[in-house]
Structure formats: C-alpha cells, structure tokens
CSV table of C-alpha atoms in Angstrom, one decimal:
chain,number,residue,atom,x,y,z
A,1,UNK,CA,-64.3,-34.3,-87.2
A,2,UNK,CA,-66.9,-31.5,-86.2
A,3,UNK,CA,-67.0,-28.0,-86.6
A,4,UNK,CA,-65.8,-27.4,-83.3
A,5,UNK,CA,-63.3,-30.1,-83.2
A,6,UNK,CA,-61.7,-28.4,-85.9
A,7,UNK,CA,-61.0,-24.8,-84.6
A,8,UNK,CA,-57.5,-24.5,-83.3
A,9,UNK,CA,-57.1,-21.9,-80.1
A,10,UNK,CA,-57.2,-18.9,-82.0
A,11,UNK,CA,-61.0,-20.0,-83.2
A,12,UNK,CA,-62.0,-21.0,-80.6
A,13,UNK,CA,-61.1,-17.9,-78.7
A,14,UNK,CA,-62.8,-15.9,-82.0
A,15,UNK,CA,-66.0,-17.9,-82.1
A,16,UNK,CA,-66.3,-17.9,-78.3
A,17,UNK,CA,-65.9,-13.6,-78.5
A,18,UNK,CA,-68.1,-13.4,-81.7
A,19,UNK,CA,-71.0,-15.6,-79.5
A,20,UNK,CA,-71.0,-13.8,-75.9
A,21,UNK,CA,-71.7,-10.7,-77.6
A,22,UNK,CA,-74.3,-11.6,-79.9
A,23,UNK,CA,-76.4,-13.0,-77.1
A,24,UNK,CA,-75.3,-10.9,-74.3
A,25,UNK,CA,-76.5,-8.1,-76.3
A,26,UNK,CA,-79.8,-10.1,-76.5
A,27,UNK,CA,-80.5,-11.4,-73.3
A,28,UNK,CA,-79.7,-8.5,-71.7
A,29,UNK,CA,-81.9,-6.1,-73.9
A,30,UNK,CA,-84.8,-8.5,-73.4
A,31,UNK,CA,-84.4,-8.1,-69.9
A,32,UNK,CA,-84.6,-4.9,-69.8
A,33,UNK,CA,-88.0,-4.9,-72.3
A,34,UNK,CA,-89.8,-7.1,-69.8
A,35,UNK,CA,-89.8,-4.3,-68.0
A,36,UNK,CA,-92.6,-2.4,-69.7
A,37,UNK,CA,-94.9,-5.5,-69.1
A,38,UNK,CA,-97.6,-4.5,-68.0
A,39,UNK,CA,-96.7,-1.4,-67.7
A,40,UNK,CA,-96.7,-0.1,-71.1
A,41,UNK,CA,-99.3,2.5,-72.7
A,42,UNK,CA,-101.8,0.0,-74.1
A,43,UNK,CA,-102.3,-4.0,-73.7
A,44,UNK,CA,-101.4,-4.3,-77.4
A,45,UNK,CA,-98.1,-2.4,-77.2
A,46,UNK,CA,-97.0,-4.4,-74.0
A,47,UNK,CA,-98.6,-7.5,-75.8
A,48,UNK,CA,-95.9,-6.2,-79.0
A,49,UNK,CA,-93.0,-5.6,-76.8
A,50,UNK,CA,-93.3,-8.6,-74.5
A,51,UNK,CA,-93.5,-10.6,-78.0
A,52,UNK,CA,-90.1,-8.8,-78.9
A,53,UNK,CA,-88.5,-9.4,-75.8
A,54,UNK,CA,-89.6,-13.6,-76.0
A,55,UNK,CA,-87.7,-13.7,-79.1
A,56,UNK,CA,-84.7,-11.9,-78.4
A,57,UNK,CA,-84.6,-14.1,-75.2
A,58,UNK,CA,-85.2,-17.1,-78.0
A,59,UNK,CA,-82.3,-15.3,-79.9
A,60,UNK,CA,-79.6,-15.5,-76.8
A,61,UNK,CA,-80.4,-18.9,-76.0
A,62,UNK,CA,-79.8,-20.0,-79.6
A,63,UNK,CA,-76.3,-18.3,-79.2
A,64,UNK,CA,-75.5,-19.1,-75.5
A,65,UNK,CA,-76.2,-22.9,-77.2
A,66,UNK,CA,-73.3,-22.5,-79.7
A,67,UNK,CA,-71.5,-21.7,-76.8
A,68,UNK,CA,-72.2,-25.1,-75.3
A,69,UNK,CA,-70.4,-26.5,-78.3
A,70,UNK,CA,-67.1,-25.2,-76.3
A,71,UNK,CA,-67.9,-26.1,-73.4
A,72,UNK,CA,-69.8,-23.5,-71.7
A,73,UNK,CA,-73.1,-24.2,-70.0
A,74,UNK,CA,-76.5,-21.7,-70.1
A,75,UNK,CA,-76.0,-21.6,-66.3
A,76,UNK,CA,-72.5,-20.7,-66.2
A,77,UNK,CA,-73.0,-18.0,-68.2
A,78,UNK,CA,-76.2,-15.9,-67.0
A,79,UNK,CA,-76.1,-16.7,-63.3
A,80,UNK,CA,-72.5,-17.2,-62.7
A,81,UNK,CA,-70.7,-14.8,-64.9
A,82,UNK,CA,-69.6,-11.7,-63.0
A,83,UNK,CA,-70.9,-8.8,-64.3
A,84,UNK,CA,-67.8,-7.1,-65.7
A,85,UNK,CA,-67.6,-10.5,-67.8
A,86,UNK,CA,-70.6,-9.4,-69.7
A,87,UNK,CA,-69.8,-8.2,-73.2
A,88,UNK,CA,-73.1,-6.5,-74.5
A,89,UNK,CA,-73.5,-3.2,-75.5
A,90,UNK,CA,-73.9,-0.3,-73.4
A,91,UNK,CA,-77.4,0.0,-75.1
A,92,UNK,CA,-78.7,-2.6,-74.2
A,93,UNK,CA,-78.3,-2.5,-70.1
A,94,UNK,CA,-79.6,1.3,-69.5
A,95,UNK,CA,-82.5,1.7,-67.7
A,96,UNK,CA,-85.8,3.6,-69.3
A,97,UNK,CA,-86.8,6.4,-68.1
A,98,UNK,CA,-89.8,6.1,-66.2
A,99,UNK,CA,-92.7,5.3,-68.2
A,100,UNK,CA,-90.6,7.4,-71.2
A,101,UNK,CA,-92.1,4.7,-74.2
A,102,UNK,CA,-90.1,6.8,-76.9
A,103,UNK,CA,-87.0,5.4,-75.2
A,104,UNK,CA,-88.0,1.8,-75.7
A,105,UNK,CA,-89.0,2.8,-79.4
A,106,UNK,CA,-85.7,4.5,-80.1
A,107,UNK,CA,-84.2,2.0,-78.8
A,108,UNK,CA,-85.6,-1.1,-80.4
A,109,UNK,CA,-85.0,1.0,-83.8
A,110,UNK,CA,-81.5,1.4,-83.1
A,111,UNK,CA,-80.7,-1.5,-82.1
A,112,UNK,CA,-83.1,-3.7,-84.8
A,113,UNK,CA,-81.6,-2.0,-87.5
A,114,UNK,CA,-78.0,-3.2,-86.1
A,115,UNK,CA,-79.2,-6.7,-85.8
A,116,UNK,CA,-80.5,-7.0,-89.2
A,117,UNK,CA,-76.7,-5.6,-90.8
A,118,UNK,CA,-74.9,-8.1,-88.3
A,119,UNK,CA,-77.0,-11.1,-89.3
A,120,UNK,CA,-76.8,-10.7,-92.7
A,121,UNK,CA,-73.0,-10.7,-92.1
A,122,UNK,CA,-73.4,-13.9,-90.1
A,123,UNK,CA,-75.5,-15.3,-93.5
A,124,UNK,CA,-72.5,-17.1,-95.0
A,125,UNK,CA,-70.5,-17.9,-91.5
A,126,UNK,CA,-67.4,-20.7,-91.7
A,127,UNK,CA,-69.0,-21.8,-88.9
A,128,UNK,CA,-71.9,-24.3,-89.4
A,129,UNK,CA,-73.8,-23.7,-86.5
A,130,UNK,CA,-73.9,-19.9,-86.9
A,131,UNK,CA,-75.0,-20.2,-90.5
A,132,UNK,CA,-77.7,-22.1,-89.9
A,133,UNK,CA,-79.2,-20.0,-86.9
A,134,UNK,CA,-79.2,-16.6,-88.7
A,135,UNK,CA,-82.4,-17.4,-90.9
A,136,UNK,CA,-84.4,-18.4,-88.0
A,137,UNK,CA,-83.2,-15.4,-86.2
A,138,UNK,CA,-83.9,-13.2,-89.2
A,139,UNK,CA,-87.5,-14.7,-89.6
A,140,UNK,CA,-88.5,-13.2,-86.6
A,141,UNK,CA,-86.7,-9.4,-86.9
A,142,UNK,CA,-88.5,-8.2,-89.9
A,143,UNK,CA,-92.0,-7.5,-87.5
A,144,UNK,CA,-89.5,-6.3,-85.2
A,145,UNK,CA,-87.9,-3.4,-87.2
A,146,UNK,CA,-91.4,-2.9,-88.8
A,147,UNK,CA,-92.9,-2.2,-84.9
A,148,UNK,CA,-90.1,0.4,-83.8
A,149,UNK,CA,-90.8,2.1,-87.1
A,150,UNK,CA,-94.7,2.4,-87.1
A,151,UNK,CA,-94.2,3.9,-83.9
A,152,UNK,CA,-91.3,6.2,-84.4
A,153,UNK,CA,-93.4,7.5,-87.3
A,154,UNK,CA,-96.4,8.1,-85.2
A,155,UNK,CA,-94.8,9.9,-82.4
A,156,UNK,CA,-92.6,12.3,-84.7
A,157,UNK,CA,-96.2,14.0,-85.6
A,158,UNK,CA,-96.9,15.6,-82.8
A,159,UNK,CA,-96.1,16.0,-78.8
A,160,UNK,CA,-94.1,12.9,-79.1
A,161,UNK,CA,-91.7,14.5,-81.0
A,162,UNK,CA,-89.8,15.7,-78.2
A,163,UNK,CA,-89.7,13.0,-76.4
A,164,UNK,CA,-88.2,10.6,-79.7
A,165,UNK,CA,-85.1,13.8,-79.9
A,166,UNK,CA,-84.4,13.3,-76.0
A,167,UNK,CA,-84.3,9.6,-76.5
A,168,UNK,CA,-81.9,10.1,-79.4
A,169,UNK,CA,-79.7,12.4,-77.8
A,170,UNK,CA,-79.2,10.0,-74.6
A,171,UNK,CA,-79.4,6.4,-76.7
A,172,UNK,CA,-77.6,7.4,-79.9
A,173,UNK,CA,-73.5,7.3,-78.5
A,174,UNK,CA,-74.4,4.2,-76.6
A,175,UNK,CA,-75.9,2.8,-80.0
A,176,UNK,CA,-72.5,3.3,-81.7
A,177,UNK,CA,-70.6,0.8,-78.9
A,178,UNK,CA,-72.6,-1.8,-80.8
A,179,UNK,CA,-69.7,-1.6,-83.5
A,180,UNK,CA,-67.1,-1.9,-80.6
A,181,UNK,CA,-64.6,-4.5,-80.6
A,182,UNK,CA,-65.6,-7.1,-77.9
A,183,UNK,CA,-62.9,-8.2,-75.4
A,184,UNK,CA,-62.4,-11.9,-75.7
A,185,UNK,CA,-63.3,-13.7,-72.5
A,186,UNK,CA,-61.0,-13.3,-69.3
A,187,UNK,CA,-58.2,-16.6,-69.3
A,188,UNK,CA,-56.4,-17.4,-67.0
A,189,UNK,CA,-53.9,-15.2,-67.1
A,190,UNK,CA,-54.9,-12.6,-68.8
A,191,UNK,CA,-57.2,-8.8,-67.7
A,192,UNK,CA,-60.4,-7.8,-68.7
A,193,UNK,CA,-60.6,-4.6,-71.1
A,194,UNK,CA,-57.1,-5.1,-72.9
A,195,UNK,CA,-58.0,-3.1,-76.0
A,196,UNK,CA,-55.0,-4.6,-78.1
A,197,UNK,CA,-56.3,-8.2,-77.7
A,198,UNK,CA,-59.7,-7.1,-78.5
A,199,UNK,CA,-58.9,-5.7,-81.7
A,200,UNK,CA,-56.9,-8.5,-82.7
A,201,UNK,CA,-59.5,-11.1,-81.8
A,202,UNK,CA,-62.3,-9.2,-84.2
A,203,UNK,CA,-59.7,-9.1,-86.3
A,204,UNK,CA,-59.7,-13.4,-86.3
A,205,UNK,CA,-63.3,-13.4,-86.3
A,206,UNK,CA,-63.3,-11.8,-89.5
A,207,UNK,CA,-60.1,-13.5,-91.0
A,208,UNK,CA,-61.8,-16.8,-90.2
A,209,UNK,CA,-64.5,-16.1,-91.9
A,210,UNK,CA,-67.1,-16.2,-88.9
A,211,UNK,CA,-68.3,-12.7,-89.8
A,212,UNK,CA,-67.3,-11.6,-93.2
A,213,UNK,CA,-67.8,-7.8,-92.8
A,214,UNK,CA,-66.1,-5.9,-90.2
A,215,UNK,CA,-67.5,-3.6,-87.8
A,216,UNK,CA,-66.3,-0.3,-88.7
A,217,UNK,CA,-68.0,-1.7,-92.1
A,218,UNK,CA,-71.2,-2.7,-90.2
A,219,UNK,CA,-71.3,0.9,-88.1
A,220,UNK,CA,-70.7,2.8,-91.6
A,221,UNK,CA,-73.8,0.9,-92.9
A,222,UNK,CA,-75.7,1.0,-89.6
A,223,UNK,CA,-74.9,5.1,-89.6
A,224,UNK,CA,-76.1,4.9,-93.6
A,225,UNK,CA,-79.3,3.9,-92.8
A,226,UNK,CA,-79.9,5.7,-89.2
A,227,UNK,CA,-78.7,8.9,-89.8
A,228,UNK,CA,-81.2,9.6,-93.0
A,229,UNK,CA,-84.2,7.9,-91.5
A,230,UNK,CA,-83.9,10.1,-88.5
A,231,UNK,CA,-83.4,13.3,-90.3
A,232,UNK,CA,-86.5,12.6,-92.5
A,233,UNK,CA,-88.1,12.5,-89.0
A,234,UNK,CA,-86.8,16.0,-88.4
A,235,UNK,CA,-85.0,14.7,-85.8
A,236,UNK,CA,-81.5,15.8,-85.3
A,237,UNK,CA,-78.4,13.4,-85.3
A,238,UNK,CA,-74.8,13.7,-82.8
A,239,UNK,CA,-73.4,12.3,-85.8
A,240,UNK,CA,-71.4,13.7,-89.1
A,241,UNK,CA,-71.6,12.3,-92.5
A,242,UNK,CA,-73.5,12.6,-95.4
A,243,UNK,CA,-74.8,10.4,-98.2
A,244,UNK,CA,-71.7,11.8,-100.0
A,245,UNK,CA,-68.9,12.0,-97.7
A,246,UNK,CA,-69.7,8.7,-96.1
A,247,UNK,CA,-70.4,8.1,-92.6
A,248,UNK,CA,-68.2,6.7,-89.6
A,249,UNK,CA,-68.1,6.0,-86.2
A,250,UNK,CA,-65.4,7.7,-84.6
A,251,UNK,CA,-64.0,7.9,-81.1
A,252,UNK,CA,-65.4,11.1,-79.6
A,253,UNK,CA,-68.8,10.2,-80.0
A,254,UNK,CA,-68.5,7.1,-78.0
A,255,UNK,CA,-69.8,7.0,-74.0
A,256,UNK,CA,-67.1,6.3,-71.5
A,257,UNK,CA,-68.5,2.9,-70.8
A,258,UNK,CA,-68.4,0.9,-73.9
A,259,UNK,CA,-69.9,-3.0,-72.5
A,260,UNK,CA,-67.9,-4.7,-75.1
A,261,UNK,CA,-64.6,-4.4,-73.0
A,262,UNK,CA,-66.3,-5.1,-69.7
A,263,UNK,CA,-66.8,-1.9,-68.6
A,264,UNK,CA,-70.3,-0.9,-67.8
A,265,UNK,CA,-72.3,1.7,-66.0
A,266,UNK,CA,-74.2,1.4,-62.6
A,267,UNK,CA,-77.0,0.7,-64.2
A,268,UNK,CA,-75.9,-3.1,-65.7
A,269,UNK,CA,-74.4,-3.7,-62.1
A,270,UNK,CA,-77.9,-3.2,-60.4
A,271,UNK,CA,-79.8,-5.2,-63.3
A,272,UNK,CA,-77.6,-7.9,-63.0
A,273,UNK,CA,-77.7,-8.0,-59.2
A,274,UNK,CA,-81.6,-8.2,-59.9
A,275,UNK,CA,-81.9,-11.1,-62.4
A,276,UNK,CA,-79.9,-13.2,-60.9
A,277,UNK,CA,-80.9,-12.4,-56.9
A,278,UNK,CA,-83.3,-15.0,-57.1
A,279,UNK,CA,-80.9,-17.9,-57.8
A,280,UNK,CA,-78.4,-17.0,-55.6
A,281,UNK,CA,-81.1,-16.8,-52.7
A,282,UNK,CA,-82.4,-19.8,-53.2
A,283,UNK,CA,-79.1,-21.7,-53.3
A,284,UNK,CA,-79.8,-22.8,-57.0
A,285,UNK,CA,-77.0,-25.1,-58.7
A,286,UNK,CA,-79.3,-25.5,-61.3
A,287,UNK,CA,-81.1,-23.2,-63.7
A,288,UNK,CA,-85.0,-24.1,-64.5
A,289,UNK,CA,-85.5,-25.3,-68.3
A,290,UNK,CA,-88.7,-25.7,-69.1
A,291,UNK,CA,-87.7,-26.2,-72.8
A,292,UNK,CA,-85.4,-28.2,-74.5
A,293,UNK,CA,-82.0,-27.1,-75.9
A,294,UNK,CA,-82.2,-26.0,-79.7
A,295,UNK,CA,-81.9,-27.7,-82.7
B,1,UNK,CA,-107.1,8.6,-81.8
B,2,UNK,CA,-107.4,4.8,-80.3
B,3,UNK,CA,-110.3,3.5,-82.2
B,4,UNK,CA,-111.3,-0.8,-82.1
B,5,UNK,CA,-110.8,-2.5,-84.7
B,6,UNK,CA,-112.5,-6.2,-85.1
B,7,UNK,CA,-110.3,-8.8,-86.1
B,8,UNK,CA,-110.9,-11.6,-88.6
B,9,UNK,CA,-108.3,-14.5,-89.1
B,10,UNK,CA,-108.3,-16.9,-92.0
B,11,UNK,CA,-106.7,-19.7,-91.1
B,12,UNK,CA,-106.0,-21.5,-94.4
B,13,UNK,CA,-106.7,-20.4,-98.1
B,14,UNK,CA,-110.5,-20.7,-99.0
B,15,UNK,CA,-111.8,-20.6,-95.7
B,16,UNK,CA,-114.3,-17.9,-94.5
B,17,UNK,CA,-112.8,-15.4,-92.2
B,18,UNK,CA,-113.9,-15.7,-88.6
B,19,UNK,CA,-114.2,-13.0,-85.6
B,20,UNK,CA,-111.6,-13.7,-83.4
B,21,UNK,CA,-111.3,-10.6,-81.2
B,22,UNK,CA,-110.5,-6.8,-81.0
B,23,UNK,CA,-107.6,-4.5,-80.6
B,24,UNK,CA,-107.2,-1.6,-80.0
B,25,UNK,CA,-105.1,1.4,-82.1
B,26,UNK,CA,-104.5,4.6,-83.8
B,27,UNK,CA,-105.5,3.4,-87.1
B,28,UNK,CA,-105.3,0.7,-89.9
B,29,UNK,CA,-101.6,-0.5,-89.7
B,30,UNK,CA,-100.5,-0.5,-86.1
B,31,UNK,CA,-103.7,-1.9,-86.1
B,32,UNK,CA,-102.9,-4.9,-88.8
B,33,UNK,CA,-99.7,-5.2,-87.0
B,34,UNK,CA,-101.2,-5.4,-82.7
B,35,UNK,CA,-103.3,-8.2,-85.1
B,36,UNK,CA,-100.8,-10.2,-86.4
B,37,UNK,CA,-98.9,-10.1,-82.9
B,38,UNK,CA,-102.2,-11.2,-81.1
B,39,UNK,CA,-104.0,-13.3,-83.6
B,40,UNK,CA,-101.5,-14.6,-86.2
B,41,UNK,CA,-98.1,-16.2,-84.0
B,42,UNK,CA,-100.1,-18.6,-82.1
B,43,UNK,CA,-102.1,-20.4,-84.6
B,44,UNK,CA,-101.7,-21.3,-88.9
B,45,UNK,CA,-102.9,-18.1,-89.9
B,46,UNK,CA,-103.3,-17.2,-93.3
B,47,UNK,CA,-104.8,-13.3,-93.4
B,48,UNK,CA,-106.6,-11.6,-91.2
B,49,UNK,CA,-108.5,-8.8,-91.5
B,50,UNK,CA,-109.1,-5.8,-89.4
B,51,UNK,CA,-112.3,-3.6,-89.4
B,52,UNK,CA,-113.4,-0.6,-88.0
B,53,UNK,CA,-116.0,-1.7,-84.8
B,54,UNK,CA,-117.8,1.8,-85.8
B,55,UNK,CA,-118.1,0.5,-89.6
B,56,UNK,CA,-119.8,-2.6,-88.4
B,57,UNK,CA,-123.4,-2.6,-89.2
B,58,UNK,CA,-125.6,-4.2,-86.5
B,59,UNK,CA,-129.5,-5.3,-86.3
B,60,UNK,CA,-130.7,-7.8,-83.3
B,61,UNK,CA,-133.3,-8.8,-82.5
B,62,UNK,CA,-134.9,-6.2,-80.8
B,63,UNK,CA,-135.1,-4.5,-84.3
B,64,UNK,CA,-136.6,-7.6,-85.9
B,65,UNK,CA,-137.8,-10.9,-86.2
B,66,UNK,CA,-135.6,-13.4,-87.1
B,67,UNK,CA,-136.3,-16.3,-89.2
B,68,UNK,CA,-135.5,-20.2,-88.3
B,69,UNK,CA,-137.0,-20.1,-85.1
B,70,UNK,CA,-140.4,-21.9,-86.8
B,71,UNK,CA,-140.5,-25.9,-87.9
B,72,UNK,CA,-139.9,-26.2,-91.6
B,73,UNK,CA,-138.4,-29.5,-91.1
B,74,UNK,CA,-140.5,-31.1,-93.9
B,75,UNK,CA,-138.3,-29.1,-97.0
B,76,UNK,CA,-134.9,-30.7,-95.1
B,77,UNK,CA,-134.2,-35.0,-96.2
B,78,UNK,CA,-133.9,-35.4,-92.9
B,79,UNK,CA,-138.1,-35.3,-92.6
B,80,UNK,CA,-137.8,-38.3,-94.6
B,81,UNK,CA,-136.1,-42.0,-94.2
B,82,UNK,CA,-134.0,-42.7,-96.5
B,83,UNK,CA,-132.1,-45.8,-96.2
B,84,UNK,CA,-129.2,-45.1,-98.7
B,85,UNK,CA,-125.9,-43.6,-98.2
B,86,UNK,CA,-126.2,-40.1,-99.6
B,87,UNK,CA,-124.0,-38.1,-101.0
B,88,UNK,CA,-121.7,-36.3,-99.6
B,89,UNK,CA,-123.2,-32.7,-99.7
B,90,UNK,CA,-126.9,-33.8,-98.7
B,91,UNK,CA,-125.2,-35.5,-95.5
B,92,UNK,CA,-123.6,-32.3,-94.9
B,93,UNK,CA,-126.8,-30.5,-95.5
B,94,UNK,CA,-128.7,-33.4,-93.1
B,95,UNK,CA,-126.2,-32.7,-90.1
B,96,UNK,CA,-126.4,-29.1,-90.5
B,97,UNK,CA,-130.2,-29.1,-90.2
B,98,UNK,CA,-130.2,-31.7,-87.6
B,99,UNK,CA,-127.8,-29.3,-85.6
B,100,UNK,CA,-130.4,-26.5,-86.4
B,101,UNK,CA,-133.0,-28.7,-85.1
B,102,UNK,CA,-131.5,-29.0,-82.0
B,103,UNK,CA,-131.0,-25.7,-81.4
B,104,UNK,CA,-134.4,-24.7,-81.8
B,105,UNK,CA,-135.3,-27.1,-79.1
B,106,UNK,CA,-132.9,-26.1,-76.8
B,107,UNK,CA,-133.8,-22.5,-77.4
C-alpha cells in the first residue's frame, strides 16, 4: 500500500494543509521576485534574484506535485483556485515599493531564514515524499540566505541604512504570519478562515509526524536568529525578547490580514488577477509544461 | 564602489582556469557570489576565481613583438616523417604544432 493510500481523512486533510502552504508561500513569493527582472540595480543582482525566484518556483512545483498524490492537479491549483483559497503568507504577496531593493533584501532574509527552520523540520517527515524533497530543496537555499545577507550587510553601512529600517518596520509583522496556523482547504461544507479547525489541523500535522516541530517552536527559533542579526545591524526590531527571556510571536504584533486563513490584502487580489489573466483570456483548459513532473 | 572583476572557472580538478567573463560588484565576495550565480549553475564547475580587471597586467602587440609568427618548423617531429606510432605526448605535441602551423598561415 503507498504512502498516500495509507493516510486516513484526518492525514490527508493534514498533509493536504501542510503542502498548500509550503508552496503557496513559494510560488507566490517567486512571483512577486520576477518582478525586479530587469529592473533591478545591476544585471548581476537581477541575474541573482531571477536565479532565486527559478528555484523557489522549482520549490512550489515540487510541493504542488505532492499534492497530485491526492488528487489535485498543478492547474487546479494556480489558475483555478480563487484567491481567498490561497494559504501563503501575507509576506509573500505584498508588492515592493517602487524600485525600493532593500525591500526585496529584507524580505528574502526574512523569509530564507524561515525556510531553512521549516525544512529542517520537514528533514525527518512520516511522509515519504516530503522527506525526500527537503534536501534537494535545502541544496539550493544555502546561496539563497548567503545573497540576502551579503547585501543586508552592505546596505547597513551607509545611505542604505534607512532604507533596510523602513523595510523592517513595514515587512517584519507580516514575517511573523509565516508561523500562523494555515486553514485546511475549503470542503464542502465547511467556511474559509475557521480558526478552531486551523489550529487543530496543525495540530495533526504535527501529531502525525509530518512536521515534527511546531510553529510557535519554529517562530521562537525564527525570532532567535532574526532579532539578534538585525540588532547587530543597528537596526531596530517591533519585537520583545531577549537571548534570556526567550522570544515569541504573540498576537499584537500580527497584521490584520494573516494569508494562512484566507484573508489577504488588496495587493494578493490584484497579483492574482494578473498571473492568471492570461489563461483565462485565452480560454486555456490546459496549463503549458514545458518540463516534466518531478521525481 | 562597482569595480569588474574577471572571472576564471575551473571546470574539473587539475585543469587550468579559463576566462570566462566579467561581473560586475562592490568587492571580492558579492563579487565571488554574482560569479558562482553566472558562471558556476550552468556548467560542472569546480572553482572559479575572480580578479580585479585593474590588477590585470596587459602588453599587446603594439608594445612588442611577439614571437611564433616566424617558421621554426624544423625543431617540431612534424618536419620529419616518421612512420611509427609515437607516443602519446609527441602526438600531442605534433597536433599542437600542426594547429600552430595553421595559424600562422591563416594569419
């Protein structure tokens, strides 16, 4: 019997949360990197961030394609999913300021360091599939990280400064609904945004073994690392916590749209309008491949 | 400061390092890392170095006169028949002179 063959409801429903919001988070983040092509402030930086954005696009279609295992197809889920079915963070989806590169930095930072804490959770997955996608994933984040960071060092010297505190201030709450719990996708009978289901579903994930830390875990360790690598930046942090008292993510510093629960702001509305204006248009039944399916 | 920095990829152990292009950047590591991104994910790359373009030292030849451009075929094998197989390095030697040859007539 396989993997999936073997999950009752209750895994399936856990496994199918845990997916959407690993590559939501993903694709919709690389979408909004592809932005800066050619637009960015030299051809090797939009040469480095177009790379970033091919693999995090490479990094949703790995997950979208353990979602296949249940069912779901790649079409289905980026050109027919209504937007308020997306689960990603609210991070991901906001637009950049224009031509405001510190944003993108901040941002990748934020949001790399994340991605390395959740896949080393993912490491050691009950689920086969999952386990065996996190090192390829992983092989490719370390440059990733390693970028935001030569850059975030480099504008901290001087006029850039500025510019890497505004990006913290506007990016940093929206950072924390990484470590939301992620509504489980809307059934037939049930609403989008039910808090009590989402809890208890990343509550499965993590009895199940899918994930074996859980996020208030994860955002304590993401907040453990940010927090003191932004100070030593002399940049300031809208977070409490020390080394000493420990660090956690708590409700009031959370934005009023959170992603995870299917609430978004205008911003993800308009994207998703965008991307997907094309295959509507045109009538599309099918989305173009032009590779295969991973292994 | 954005300075260029040549770039010089290895593709496996042993072998020389070759000129493959330039980037440009602030200084040595973002420019080791715009290297690696350009140079180093599309083909088996084993190092690569980057180097100042100002650092380069540079003569042509409108500051002197190179050699190999006169017929000294007669020190090269290849001025004589030899009807043998040779070994390995001499026929390396024969086809890189021969190439040279060519060159010169073309030039």
């Amino acid at each position: 019997m396989s993997a999936v063959d073997a999950l009752d409801e209750r895994g399936r429903r856990a496994l199918e949360t845990l997916c959407l919001r690993l590559a939501d988070d993903e694709f919709v983040l690389a979408e909004r990197y592809t932005e800066w092509q050619v637009r960015a402030p030299s051809l090797e930086s939009d040469l480095a961030l177009s790379n970033i954005a091919q693999d995090e696009l490479g990094h949703a279609r790995l997950w979208y394609d353990v979602l296949a295992e249940l069912g779901h197809d790649e079409r289905e889920l980026v050109y027919e999913r209504a937007p308020d079915e997306w689960r990603h963070s609210t991070l991901a989806e906001l637009p950049f300021a224009e031509g405001d590169w510190a944003d993108a930095i901040v941002r990748s930072y934020l949001y790399d360091v994340a991605e390395e804490i959740r896949l080393s959770a993912l490491e050691d997955s009950s689920y086969p599939t999952i386990a065996d996608r996190v090192g390829k994933i992983q092989g490719e984040e370390g440059y990733h990280l390693e970028h935001a960071q030569n850059w975030m060092e480099r504008l901290a010297r001087d006029e850039g400064h500025e510019r890497l505190q505004e990006a913290v201030d506007r990016l940093f709450p929206h950072a924390l609904t990484l470590f939301e719990p992620c509504a489980p996708p809307r059934g037939a009978e049930d609403a989008s945004g039910d808090e009590p289901r989402a809890a208890a579903v990343e509550d499965d994930i993590v009895e199940l073994g899918l994930r074996d830390s859980t996020l208030a875990e994860m955002g304590e360790q993401w907040l453990s690392t940010v927090v003191p690598y932004l100070e030593s930046l002399e940049l300031t942090v809208p977070a409490s916590g020390d080394d000493e008292e420990g660090y956690a993510v708590t409700d009031e510093m959370l934005p009023d749209q959170r992603g995870r629960d299917g609430n978004h702001t205008d911003a993800w509305f308009e994207l998703h309008e965008e991307f997907t204006h094309t295959y509507r248009d045109l009538g599309r039944e099918q989305a173009t491949r032009i590779m295969d399916p991973p292994e | 400061m954005t300075r260029i920095w040549e770039v010089f990829r290895q593709a496996e152990k042993g072998e020389y390092h070759t000129h493959c292009g330039n980037v440009h950047a602030p200084d040595r590591e973002m420019a080791k890392q715009f290297a690696a991104i350009q140079h180093g994910r599309r083909k088996p790359t084993n190092s690569i170095w980057v180097v100042p373009k100002d650092e380069v030292g540079e003569i042509d030849t409108d500051d002197v006169a190179f050699g190999g451009t006169t017929d000294k075929g007669y020190r090269w094998t290849t001025a004589y028949n030899l009807q043998t197989r040779q070994a390995e390095e001499v026929e390396e030697s024969d086809a890189e002179q021969q190439d040279a040859e060519k060159r010169r007539r073309t030039a």
